């Protein structure tokens, strides 16, 4: 009886247009939580662990994968000298498609869902295009700006989500919710003005990535509305990833040249690049897998809270590893932005209680 109560809470905590959702560069939005049968069948190995320990391990894995993919991307693109963000993103998509196929068809993590119509296919393709734009911009920004600044900009996702929700769906929020967005914007302005390694192009593409992530969240809530068209997050990734790879292929060939041959030639002289790329692509898939697991074992709201904390942890870890300079004013701006995101989340929760 207690399980049923928790299950209801999780479903109610996952609205389609919740603009408090946070994301990272590889993060997909979480659709409706899986059914009870799926929940009971997934990862039966977890039954040998206590629920609290299992949840703690999953949350730790979520932190490590989300922060790990950021640090690996930064190292590859800025320090190692692998300056091909589009090709790197395409490798991520190929990895996600391959691992998703194995996880769904062989490990049966979730039941396989099929695309039921040409209309649904086109909707998923549109989401894939937005997803490509967001991820490529995010990875490209890491070539030019520090991870800490990248995460500060990424924390403004709720601001863009609220804007797109209003422009596309005419969804209005309460005055309290909009007021909570002010420190989000003010904090990033403060951080930008005091960022020692500020780069205008890196800043703009990172803003584009954040806006693209917010746009995908809103558009997904509009396009995949009917029960027949809704896909579980893992199935959505299974279809979006190969579409995204096909979208990126002509761009990487046109913009980055014969990058595959360059990578193979590099691998002959330095085999370490193979381990870096394979590891990086694998961690990119684990970001999506752990997103699903965190939601399954906790709730979508918990994922949002963790997203706020992850930005601060990733910024701190990157500064410790890459030793990029930071200023007191920059840290204060980041703190103001994170505080604004938390206030925004609380205001959204209060507005929902009032409307219900």
Short mmCIF file of C-alpha atoms in Angstrom, two decimals:
data_model
loop_
_atom_site.label_atom_id
_atom_site.label_comp_id
_atom_site.label_asym_id
_atom_site.label_seq_id
_atom_site.Cartn_x
_atom_site.Cartn_y
_atom_site.Cartn_z
CA UNK A 1 0.00 0.00 0.00
CA UNK A 2 2.91 2.28 0.79
CA UNK A 3 4.50 1.55 -2.59
CA UNK A 4 1.37 2.63 -4.40
CA UNK A 5 1.41 5.93 -2.57
CA UNK A 6 5.03 6.61 -3.53
CA UNK A 7 4.29 5.61 -7.12
CA UNK A 8 1.52 8.19 -7.38
CA UNK A 9 3.75 10.92 -6.04
CA UNK A 10 6.39 10.19 -8.62
CA UNK A 11 3.99 10.43 -11.50
CA UNK A 12 2.56 13.69 -10.24
CA UNK A 13 6.06 15.13 -9.92
CA UNK A 14 6.80 14.86 -13.61
CA UNK A 15 4.74 17.45 -15.57
CA UNK A 16 5.42 17.75 -19.29
CA UNK A 17 6.11 21.46 -19.21
CA UNK A 18 7.82 21.79 -15.85
CA UNK A 19 10.29 24.56 -16.47
CA UNK A 20 12.31 23.73 -13.36
CA UNK A 21 13.94 20.83 -15.13
CA UNK A 22 17.68 21.08 -15.24
CA UNK A 23 19.87 19.36 -17.57
CA UNK A 24 23.28 18.78 -18.70
CA UNK A 25 24.69 18.67 -22.08
CA UNK A 26 23.82 15.00 -22.60
CA UNK A 27 20.67 15.06 -20.58
CA UNK A 28 17.29 13.95 -21.96
CA UNK A 29 13.99 14.98 -20.44
CA UNK A 30 12.35 12.26 -18.39
CA UNK A 31 8.92 11.16 -19.67
CA UNK A 32 6.32 9.41 -17.54
CA UNK A 33 7.74 7.02 -14.98
CA UNK A 34 7.48 3.35 -16.05
CA UNK A 35 4.62 1.10 -15.03
CA UNK A 36 4.64 -1.05 -11.92
CA UNK A 37 5.49 -4.20 -13.85
CA UNK A 38 8.50 -2.53 -15.41
CA UNK A 39 9.61 -1.16 -12.06
CA UNK A 40 9.53 -4.61 -10.51
CA UNK A 41 11.34 -6.28 -13.40
CA UNK A 42 14.22 -3.82 -13.82
CA UNK A 43 17.54 -4.62 -12.24
CA UNK A 44 16.48 -7.44 -10.00
CA UNK A 45 20.10 -7.52 -8.85
CA UNK A 46 19.20 -4.48 -6.77
CA UNK A 47 17.02 -6.68 -4.58
CA UNK A 48 20.18 -8.02 -2.94
CA UNK A 49 21.00 -4.53 -1.66
CA UNK A 50 19.14 -2.46 0.89
CA UNK A 51 16.94 0.21 -0.77
CA UNK A 52 18.88 3.07 0.82
CA UNK A 53 22.25 1.67 -0.24
CA UNK A 54 21.01 1.02 -3.77
CA UNK A 55 19.65 4.56 -4.07
CA UNK A 56 22.90 6.00 -2.74
CA UNK A 57 24.92 4.01 -5.29
CA UNK A 58 22.66 5.16 -8.12
CA UNK A 59 22.89 8.82 -7.08
CA UNK A 60 26.69 8.51 -6.79
CA UNK A 61 26.80 6.97 -10.28
CA UNK A 62 24.64 9.82 -11.56
CA UNK A 63 27.05 12.42 -10.16
CA UNK A 64 30.13 10.62 -11.49
CA UNK A 65 28.72 10.16 -15.01
CA UNK A 66 27.35 13.71 -15.33
CA UNK A 67 30.51 15.34 -14.03
CA UNK A 68 32.73 12.79 -15.78
CA UNK A 69 31.37 13.52 -19.26
CA UNK A 70 31.89 17.25 -18.73
CA UNK A 71 35.49 16.82 -17.59
CA UNK A 72 36.31 14.35 -20.38
CA UNK A 73 34.80 16.67 -23.00
CA UNK A 74 36.78 19.59 -21.62
CA UNK A 75 40.01 17.61 -21.52
CA UNK A 76 39.58 16.29 -25.07
CA UNK A 77 38.52 19.58 -26.66
CA UNK A 78 40.72 22.03 -24.75
CA UNK A 79 43.76 20.24 -23.33
CA UNK A 80 44.30 17.14 -25.44
CA UNK A 81 43.85 19.08 -28.66
CA UNK A 82 41.02 17.05 -30.19
CA UNK A 83 39.17 20.01 -31.70
CA UNK A 84 36.23 18.24 -33.32
CA UNK A 85 33.13 18.83 -31.16
CA UNK A 86 30.63 17.82 -33.88
CA UNK A 87 32.35 14.49 -34.54
CA UNK A 88 32.68 13.92 -30.80
CA UNK A 89 28.95 14.51 -30.37
CA UNK A 90 28.24 12.11 -33.24
CA UNK A 91 30.29 9.45 -31.42
CA UNK A 92 28.15 10.09 -28.34
CA UNK A 93 25.00 9.51 -30.38
CA UNK A 94 26.33 6.29 -31.94
CA UNK A 95 27.28 5.09 -28.47
CA UNK A 96 23.85 5.92 -27.06
CA UNK A 97 22.13 4.13 -29.95
CA UNK A 98 24.28 1.00 -29.55
CA UNK A 99 24.03 0.75 -25.76
CA UNK A 100 20.31 1.52 -25.85
CA UNK A 101 19.73 -1.30 -28.35
CA UNK A 102 21.57 -3.75 -26.11
CA UNK A 103 19.89 -2.52 -22.92
CA UNK A 104 16.36 -2.73 -24.34
CA UNK A 105 16.54 -5.74 -26.66
CA UNK A 106 18.88 -8.01 -24.70
CA UNK A 107 18.96 -6.82 -21.08
CA UNK A 108 15.27 -5.82 -21.25
CA UNK A 109 15.70 -2.82 -18.98
CA UNK A 110 12.37 -1.53 -20.27
CA UNK A 111 9.87 -3.03 -22.75
CA UNK A 112 10.57 -2.16 -26.39
CA UNK A 113 8.21 0.47 -27.80
CA UNK A 114 7.82 0.98 -31.54
CA UNK A 115 7.22 4.06 -33.65
CA UNK A 116 3.59 3.69 -34.66
CA UNK A 117 3.21 6.30 -37.41
CA UNK A 118 5.06 8.52 -39.85
CA UNK A 119 3.79 11.52 -37.90
CA UNK A 120 5.38 10.23 -34.70
CA UNK A 121 8.63 9.58 -36.59
CA UNK A 122 8.74 13.18 -37.82
CA UNK A 123 8.08 14.48 -34.32
CA UNK A 124 10.97 12.45 -32.91
CA UNK A 125 13.18 13.61 -35.79
CA UNK A 126 12.37 17.24 -34.92
CA UNK A 127 13.31 16.61 -31.29
CA UNK A 128 16.55 14.98 -32.48
CA UNK A 129 17.45 18.09 -34.47
CA UNK A 130 16.94 20.34 -31.43
CA UNK A 131 18.86 17.84 -29.30
CA UNK A 132 21.78 17.91 -31.78
CA UNK A 133 21.91 21.68 -31.72
CA UNK A 134 21.94 21.79 -27.93
CA UNK A 135 24.61 19.13 -27.43
CA UNK A 136 26.93 20.36 -30.19
CA UNK A 137 26.75 23.92 -28.86
CA UNK A 138 27.42 22.66 -25.33
CA UNK A 139 30.44 20.63 -26.38
CA UNK A 140 31.76 23.43 -28.59
CA UNK A 141 31.55 25.91 -25.71
CA UNK A 142 33.90 23.73 -23.67
CA UNK A 143 36.67 24.53 -26.15
CA UNK A 144 36.46 28.21 -25.27
CA UNK A 145 35.20 28.62 -21.70
CA UNK A 146 35.88 26.83 -18.40
CA UNK A 147 33.55 24.11 -17.11
CA UNK A 148 32.68 26.32 -14.12
CA UNK A 149 31.42 29.13 -16.37
CA UNK A 150 29.70 26.60 -18.63
CA UNK A 151 27.77 25.24 -15.66
CA UNK A 152 26.84 28.74 -14.46
CA UNK A 153 25.28 29.46 -17.85
CA UNK A 154 23.60 26.04 -17.94
CA UNK A 155 21.92 26.78 -14.62
CA UNK A 156 19.78 29.39 -16.38
CA UNK A 157 17.77 26.64 -18.15
CA UNK A 158 14.56 27.46 -16.15
CA UNK A 159 14.71 31.04 -17.44
CA UNK A 160 14.68 29.92 -21.09
CA UNK A 161 12.11 27.21 -20.39
CA UNK A 162 9.72 29.79 -18.94
CA UNK A 163 10.24 32.04 -21.97
CA UNK A 164 9.61 29.27 -24.51
CA UNK A 165 6.62 27.96 -22.57
CA UNK A 166 5.10 31.44 -22.72
CA UNK A 167 5.96 32.11 -26.38
CA UNK A 168 4.92 28.69 -27.71
CA UNK A 169 2.09 27.60 -25.42
CA UNK A 170 1.12 30.98 -23.86
CA UNK A 171 1.63 29.37 -20.47
CA UNK A 172 1.80 32.07 -17.80
CA UNK A 173 3.36 31.70 -14.38
CA UNK A 174 2.63 33.54 -11.16
CA UNK A 175 4.38 36.81 -10.35
CA UNK A 176 6.38 35.01 -7.65
CA UNK A 177 7.75 32.56 -10.22
CA UNK A 178 8.83 35.31 -12.61
CA UNK A 179 10.41 37.29 -9.77
CA UNK A 180 12.45 34.23 -8.83
CA UNK A 181 13.98 34.33 -12.33
CA UNK A 182 15.57 37.72 -11.67
CA UNK A 183 18.47 36.41 -9.54
CA UNK A 184 19.02 33.65 -12.14
CA UNK A 185 19.70 36.28 -14.81
CA UNK A 186 21.47 38.72 -12.50
CA UNK A 187 23.84 36.02 -11.28
CA UNK A 188 24.96 35.04 -14.77
CA UNK A 189 25.48 38.68 -15.71
CA UNK A 190 27.64 39.07 -12.60
CA UNK A 191 29.59 35.92 -13.39
CA UNK A 192 30.11 36.91 -17.04
CA UNK A 193 31.47 40.35 -16.19
CA UNK A 194 34.02 38.88 -13.80
CA UNK A 195 35.02 35.70 -15.70
CA UNK A 196 38.83 35.85 -16.26
CA UNK A 197 38.65 33.47 -19.26
CA UNK A 198 35.54 34.99 -20.83
CA UNK A 199 35.19 34.24 -24.53
CA UNK A 200 32.30 35.79 -26.44
CA UNK A 201 31.87 32.94 -28.93
CA UNK A 202 32.06 30.32 -26.17
CA UNK A 203 29.53 32.29 -24.14
CA UNK A 204 27.10 32.61 -27.07
CA UNK A 205 27.19 28.93 -28.05
CA UNK A 206 26.75 27.92 -24.41
CA UNK A 207 23.70 30.18 -24.18
CA UNK A 208 22.48 28.55 -27.40
CA UNK A 209 22.96 25.12 -25.85
CA UNK A 210 21.00 26.11 -22.75
CA UNK A 211 18.21 27.62 -24.83
CA UNK A 212 18.11 24.52 -27.04
CA UNK A 213 17.79 22.25 -24.02
CA UNK A 214 14.89 24.34 -22.74
CA UNK A 215 13.25 24.42 -26.17
CA UNK A 216 13.46 20.63 -26.45
CA UNK A 217 11.75 20.26 -23.07
CA UNK A 218 8.86 22.46 -24.17
CA UNK A 219 8.54 21.00 -27.67
CA UNK A 220 8.64 17.44 -26.36
CA UNK A 221 5.72 18.22 -24.09
CA UNK A 222 3.76 19.52 -27.08
CA UNK A 223 4.63 16.91 -29.72
CA UNK A 224 4.44 13.71 -27.73
CA UNK A 225 1.16 14.38 -25.96
CA UNK A 226 -1.08 11.44 -26.88
CA UNK A 227 -0.73 8.21 -24.93
CA UNK A 228 -0.10 6.31 -28.17
CA UNK A 229 2.89 8.52 -29.03
CA UNK A 230 4.50 8.84 -25.61
CA UNK A 231 7.78 6.96 -25.33
CA UNK A 232 9.74 5.95 -22.27
CA UNK A 233 12.98 7.93 -21.92
CA UNK A 234 15.13 4.91 -22.80
CA UNK A 235 13.06 4.13 -25.90
CA UNK A 236 13.10 7.79 -26.90
CA UNK A 237 16.89 7.72 -26.65
CA UNK A 238 16.98 4.53 -28.76
CA UNK A 239 15.25 6.35 -31.64
CA UNK A 240 16.66 9.85 -31.18
CA UNK A 241 20.34 8.87 -30.99
CA UNK A 242 20.68 7.31 -34.48
CA UNK A 243 18.61 10.14 -35.99
CA UNK A 244 20.92 12.65 -34.30
CA UNK A 245 24.00 10.82 -35.62
CA UNK A 246 22.63 10.97 -39.18
CA UNK A 247 21.89 14.69 -38.80
CA UNK A 248 25.42 15.37 -37.55
CA UNK A 249 27.26 13.33 -40.21
CA UNK A 250 27.06 15.87 -43.09
CA UNK A 251 27.92 18.74 -40.72
CA UNK A 252 31.04 17.08 -39.36
CA UNK A 253 32.18 16.19 -42.90
CA UNK A 254 31.59 19.72 -44.20
CA UNK A 255 32.85 21.71 -41.20
CA UNK A 256 35.51 19.44 -39.67
CA UNK A 257 36.77 17.73 -42.83
CA UNK A 258 37.99 14.15 -43.00
CA UNK A 259 37.95 13.84 -39.22
CA UNK A 260 37.64 10.03 -39.23
CA UNK A 261 40.97 9.63 -41.08
CA UNK A 262 42.58 12.21 -38.83
CA UNK A 263 41.39 10.30 -35.76
CA UNK A 264 42.66 6.95 -37.12
CA UNK A 265 46.03 8.49 -37.93
CA UNK A 266 46.17 9.96 -34.45
CA UNK A 267 45.34 6.55 -32.96
CA UNK A 268 48.34 4.97 -34.73
CA UNK A 269 50.76 7.33 -33.02
CA UNK A 270 48.86 7.71 -29.74
CA UNK A 271 46.56 4.75 -28.85
CA UNK A 272 45.41 6.65 -25.74
CA UNK A 273 42.99 8.60 -27.93
CA UNK A 274 41.02 5.39 -28.53
CA UNK A 275 40.49 4.86 -24.80
CA UNK A 276 39.56 8.51 -24.36
CA UNK A 277 36.95 8.47 -27.12
CA UNK A 278 35.44 5.10 -26.19
CA UNK A 279 35.36 6.02 -22.50
CA UNK A 280 33.89 9.42 -23.25
CA UNK A 281 31.15 7.96 -25.47
CA UNK A 282 30.32 5.29 -22.86
CA UNK A 283 30.01 7.85 -20.07
CA UNK A 284 27.73 9.91 -22.34
CA UNK A 285 25.32 6.96 -22.43
CA UNK A 286 25.63 6.41 -18.67
CA UNK A 287 24.37 9.97 -18.15
CA UNK A 288 21.06 8.99 -19.73
CA UNK A 289 20.92 5.60 -18.00
CA UNK A 290 21.52 7.08 -14.55
CA UNK A 291 18.93 9.81 -15.23
CA UNK A 292 16.40 7.04 -15.72
CA UNK A 293 17.57 5.09 -12.65
CA UNK A 294 17.49 8.13 -10.36
CA UNK A 295 13.92 8.87 -11.44
CA UNK A 296 12.91 5.22 -11.03
CA UNK A 297 14.31 4.91 -7.51
CA UNK A 298 13.47 8.43 -6.29
CA UNK A 299 11.44 10.93 -8.33
CA UNK A 300 11.73 13.47 -11.14
CA UNK A 301 11.79 16.22 -8.48
CA UNK A 302 14.87 14.61 -6.90
CA UNK A 303 16.55 14.67 -10.31
CA UNK A 304 15.89 18.41 -10.54
CA UNK A 305 17.38 19.02 -7.08
CA UNK A 306 20.42 16.91 -7.94
CA UNK A 307 20.82 18.92 -11.13
CA UNK A 308 21.18 22.11 -9.11
CA UNK A 309 23.79 20.52 -6.87
CA UNK A 310 25.65 18.95 -9.77
CA UNK A 311 26.37 22.32 -11.38
CA UNK A 312 28.13 23.55 -8.23
CA UNK A 313 30.04 20.27 -7.72
CA UNK A 314 31.13 20.13 -11.38
CA UNK A 315 32.34 23.72 -11.21
CA UNK A 316 34.36 23.03 -8.04
CA UNK A 317 35.89 19.79 -9.35
CA UNK A 318 36.84 21.36 -12.68
CA UNK A 319 38.59 24.25 -10.95
CA UNK A 320 40.53 21.77 -8.81
CA UNK A 321 41.56 19.69 -11.84
CA UNK A 322 42.12 22.26 -14.59
CA UNK A 323 43.19 25.10 -12.28
CA UNK A 324 41.32 27.75 -14.25
CA UNK A 325 41.34 31.13 -12.48
CA UNK A 326 38.21 32.22 -10.63
CA UNK A 327 37.26 35.45 -8.92
CA UNK A 328 35.23 36.13 -5.82
CA UNK A 329 32.73 38.07 -7.92
CA UNK A 330 32.45 35.18 -10.36
CA UNK A 331 31.77 32.69 -7.56
CA UNK A 332 29.24 35.09 -6.08
CA UNK A 333 27.47 35.36 -9.43
CA UNK A 334 27.34 31.57 -9.76
CA UNK A 335 25.96 31.34 -6.23
CA UNK A 336 23.27 33.93 -6.97
CA UNK A 337 22.22 32.01 -10.09
CA UNK A 338 21.97 28.69 -8.22
CA UNK A 339 20.03 30.42 -5.43
CA UNK A 340 17.65 31.84 -8.03
CA UNK A 341 17.10 28.37 -9.52
CA UNK A 342 16.26 26.98 -6.07
CA UNK A 343 13.86 29.88 -5.38
CA UNK A 344 12.29 29.34 -8.79
CA UNK A 345 11.73 25.64 -8.05
CA UNK A 346 10.11 26.45 -4.71
CA UNK A 347 7.92 29.12 -6.29
CA UNK A 348 6.80 26.64 -8.96
CA UNK A 349 5.85 24.10 -6.31
CA UNK A 350 3.85 26.67 -4.38
CA UNK A 351 2.05 27.82 -7.54
CA UNK A 352 1.06 24.23 -8.31
CA UNK A 353 -0.35 23.75 -4.83
CA UNK A 354 -2.35 26.97 -5.23
CA UNK A 355 -3.75 25.97 -8.64
CA UNK A 356 -4.71 22.50 -7.42
#
